[in-house]
Amino acid sequence: MCGIVGYIGKQDAYPILIKGLQRLEYRGYDSAGITLFDESIRTYKVKGKVSDLEDFVKESNRSGSIGMGHTRWATHGEPNDVNAHPHESQNGKFVIIHNGIIENYSSLKKQLTNYGYEFKSETDTEVLVNLIEYLYLDSKLTVEEAVRNALQIVSGAYALVVMSKDEDDKLIAARKGSPMVIGIGEGEYFIASDASPIIEHTRSVIYMNDNDIATISKHGLSLKTLGNDVVAPKIHELDLEIGAIEKAGFDHFMLKEIFEQPETIVNTLRGRVSSDWKDVHHGGVMSVLPQLVNARRLIIVGCGTSWHAGLVGEYLLEEFARIPVEVEYGSEFRYRQPILYPDDIVIAISQSGETADTLAAVRLAKESRALVLGICNVVGSSIARETHAGIYTYAGPEIGVASTKAFTSQVTALTSFALMLGKERGTLSQERLETMISELMRIPEKITAVLNQNDHCKYISDLYKDAENFLYLGRGYLFPVALEGALKLKEISYIHAEGYPAAEMKHGPIALIDEKMPVVVIATKDRSYEKIVSNIQEVKARKGIVIAIVSEGDTVIKEMADHVIEIPHVEEAVSPILSVVPLQLLSYYIAVARGCNVDQPRNLAKSVTVE
Ligand code: G6P
């Protein structure tokens, strides 16, 4: 969750760290802090955003060419100055920034208290830094040994950077269950919890693996396991444009990312659809194609928006490839003793590739010897690396906490994957395959047409910005879209919203409908059209306000609904990709009208690397 950045080299660390923290702020933003070394170690930290930290240190000494910074998303202890990172050990020997959760912190805290340690904060991180110091002083270890020994004692997840007073020319970084990347420059190194703060400095990076510990000085880097075995670092070249992580003139990253979708979908399909639009293939899963073709069952795991994409995947894979599919929340799957057979295929969907529950589900499935595939956006992320094969969505960096372009790219990838499997399994005719490919390839231009309704979406949003509840209804392929629409609204505008299969409305939610309740109905022309028209009538009969997403030229619903947003006609199976776009815009403009911080909604984080 939190963001970590570190620098060691010949430049001033402060501007590099601040810029890095700004890029990482989407990971957490309740407090921020920085430690710099230049003759002495100095730590500054404050509740609030990175800009508050900048104000806070304006008059302070900001010199130093070694340093680290942190932007926090609270797990243990409320957001305040004291709980903010970095945390210093009691005798001032060590300073740490940490992302993750130390699960046995409370028993360790008791032991350290018995040894005379007192704690200033409520955090698990302060326990860890004091444990490191205790081991260092008690057993006369080197700094690296003390960190290593402490990490062998703690359980839980972490990515961390440690600085020490006694070996002040070094940064020590370690990772278990939380991402960490090291950038290699000329005589300088960058550390960060993802590549976004590193990209403008160097393209050569090392992705740390779980249980890796790196000791970095200006002169070099040594990588070892927690068991003290030397690891040969694998250097990767980053393929990411800096422009992709800037706002490019939009007010918010979320709006920029919504508007990028015509392009991101092209990127997801690039190289996967043949130039004559007659065939589709995914190079990343070709090595396991025989198992896929013979699959008896697919289990899709994911969280949040990625879980919604998985639900669309279920409809797609069952329709085109005729394979039974189950869709699971990562968090439920990992703890409910699922029955997994070695010939099961598990597909983990994750934008970040780092979500702790999804990653744990991947590991569980691998232990059961199931084949595990990943559908990830972030190249080189943990899930991408730990799965046997997979598909990258290539949507580019998604910074807005509410996922938009990642969702449409995930669904696009799932659609082309289902088509490929259908073709290989003989469950999809060539004619239907070509129709579907052509539908998919035309989606980008149709999204552009939906984006042209931006002002209309904004107009409707302004009318209902003060509503207290919203209901979202859809049927078939559009039921997961209803869920996603409701989630978007909740996440960024803090309005209570529920998504429901339209037919289920009469089994409960209909009781909520009155003249104050906006009901967003996704009612495009498909197999369920007549039925959803009836559902709209049911809402209107109870005086609900209907905002309907309809196919272009629909006159029937126009008569009944309070507002319609027209979208181009598409085949039902690709309609989720298109129909979610107006829902994204509605949520965005409602949140803006309510004065909410769209890109950094309260309590949320972009990448949830804790349980
Ligand atoms: C967080 C984010 C959501 C995201 C979910 C899963 O809750 O706020 O936007 O859908 O995590 O993230 P993933 O990176 O695994 O897709």
PDB file of C-alpha atoms and ligand atoms in Angstrom, residues 303-306 349-355 358 383 398 401-403 410 487-488 491 604-608, ligand 1:
ATOM      1  CA  CYS A 303     -10.269  -8.487  -6.014  1.00  0.00           C
ATOM      2  CA  GLY A 304     -12.294  -5.315  -6.525  1.00  0.00           C
ATOM      3  CA  THR A 305     -12.584  -4.227 -10.120  1.00  0.00           C
ATOM      4  CA  SER A 306     -10.456  -7.148 -11.262  1.00  0.00           C
ATOM      5  CA  ILE A 349      -6.562 -11.097 -12.625  1.00  0.00           C
ATOM      6  CA  SER A 350      -4.822  -8.067 -11.170  1.00  0.00           C
ATOM      7  CA  GLN A 351      -4.046  -4.615 -12.495  1.00  0.00           C
ATOM      8  CA  SER A 352      -1.114  -4.110 -10.137  1.00  0.00           C
ATOM      9  CA  GLY A 353      -0.050  -7.740  -9.991  1.00  0.00           C
ATOM     10  CA  GLU A 354       0.643  -7.138  -6.310  1.00  0.00           C
ATOM     11  CA  THR A 355      -2.697  -7.497  -4.508  1.00  0.00           C
ATOM     12  CA  THR A 358      -4.757 -12.496  -5.187  1.00  0.00           C
ATOM     13  CA  ILE A 383       1.733 -12.132  -9.947  1.00  0.00           C
ATOM     14  CA  GLU A 398      -2.982   3.450 -13.981  1.00  0.00           C
ATOM     15  CA  VAL A 401      -7.169   4.832  -7.486  1.00  0.00           C
ATOM     16  CA  ALA A 402     -10.502   3.992  -9.090  1.00  0.00           C
ATOM     17  CA  SER A 403      -9.675   1.553 -11.852  1.00  0.00           C
ATOM     18  CA  GLN A 410      -8.775  -6.807 -18.632  1.00  0.00           C
ATOM     19  CA  LEU A 487     -18.239   0.343  -7.065  1.00  0.00           C
ATOM     20  CA  LYS A 488     -16.896   3.349  -9.014  1.00  0.00           C
ATOM     21  CA  GLU A 491     -15.131   4.594  -4.228  1.00  0.00           C
ATOM     22  CA  LEU A 604      -8.483   3.521  -0.357  1.00  0.00           C
ATOM     23  CA  ALA A 605      -5.189   2.585  -1.922  1.00  0.00           C
ATOM     24  CA  LYS A 606      -4.316   1.689  -5.450  1.00  0.00           C
ATOM     25  CA  SER A 607      -2.376  -1.397  -4.661  1.00  0.00           C
ATOM     26  CA  VAL A 608      -3.494  -3.377  -1.627  1.00  0.00           C
TER      27      VAL A 608
HETATM   28  C1  G6P B   1      -7.758  -1.920  -4.732  1.00  0.00           C
HETATM   29  C2  G6P B   1      -8.013  -0.832  -5.736  1.00  0.00           C
HETATM   30  C3  G6P B   1      -9.058  -1.305  -6.744  1.00  0.00           C
HETATM   31  C4  G6P B   1      -8.613  -2.600  -7.384  1.00  0.00           C
HETATM   32  C5  G6P B   1      -8.309  -3.682  -6.341  1.00  0.00           C
HETATM   33  C6  G6P B   1      -7.620  -4.887  -6.966  1.00  0.00           C
HETATM   34  O1  G6P B   1      -8.891  -2.091  -3.934  1.00  0.00           O
HETATM   35  O2  G6P B   1      -8.447   0.344  -5.098  1.00  0.00           O
HETATM   36  O3  G6P B   1      -9.214  -0.318  -7.745  1.00  0.00           O
HETATM   37  O4  G6P B   1      -9.623  -3.056  -8.236  1.00  0.00           O
HETATM   38  O5  G6P B   1      -7.421  -3.162  -5.358  1.00  0.00           O
HETATM   39  O6  G6P B   1      -6.382  -4.471  -7.461  1.00  0.00           O
HETATM   40  P1  G6P B   1      -5.567  -5.222  -8.582  1.00  0.00           P
HETATM   41  O7  G6P B   1      -4.304  -4.422  -8.724  1.00  0.00           O
HETATM   42  O8  G6P B   1      -5.308  -6.607  -8.052  1.00  0.00           O
HETATM   43  O9  G6P B   1      -6.374  -5.255  -9.811  1.00  0.00           O
END
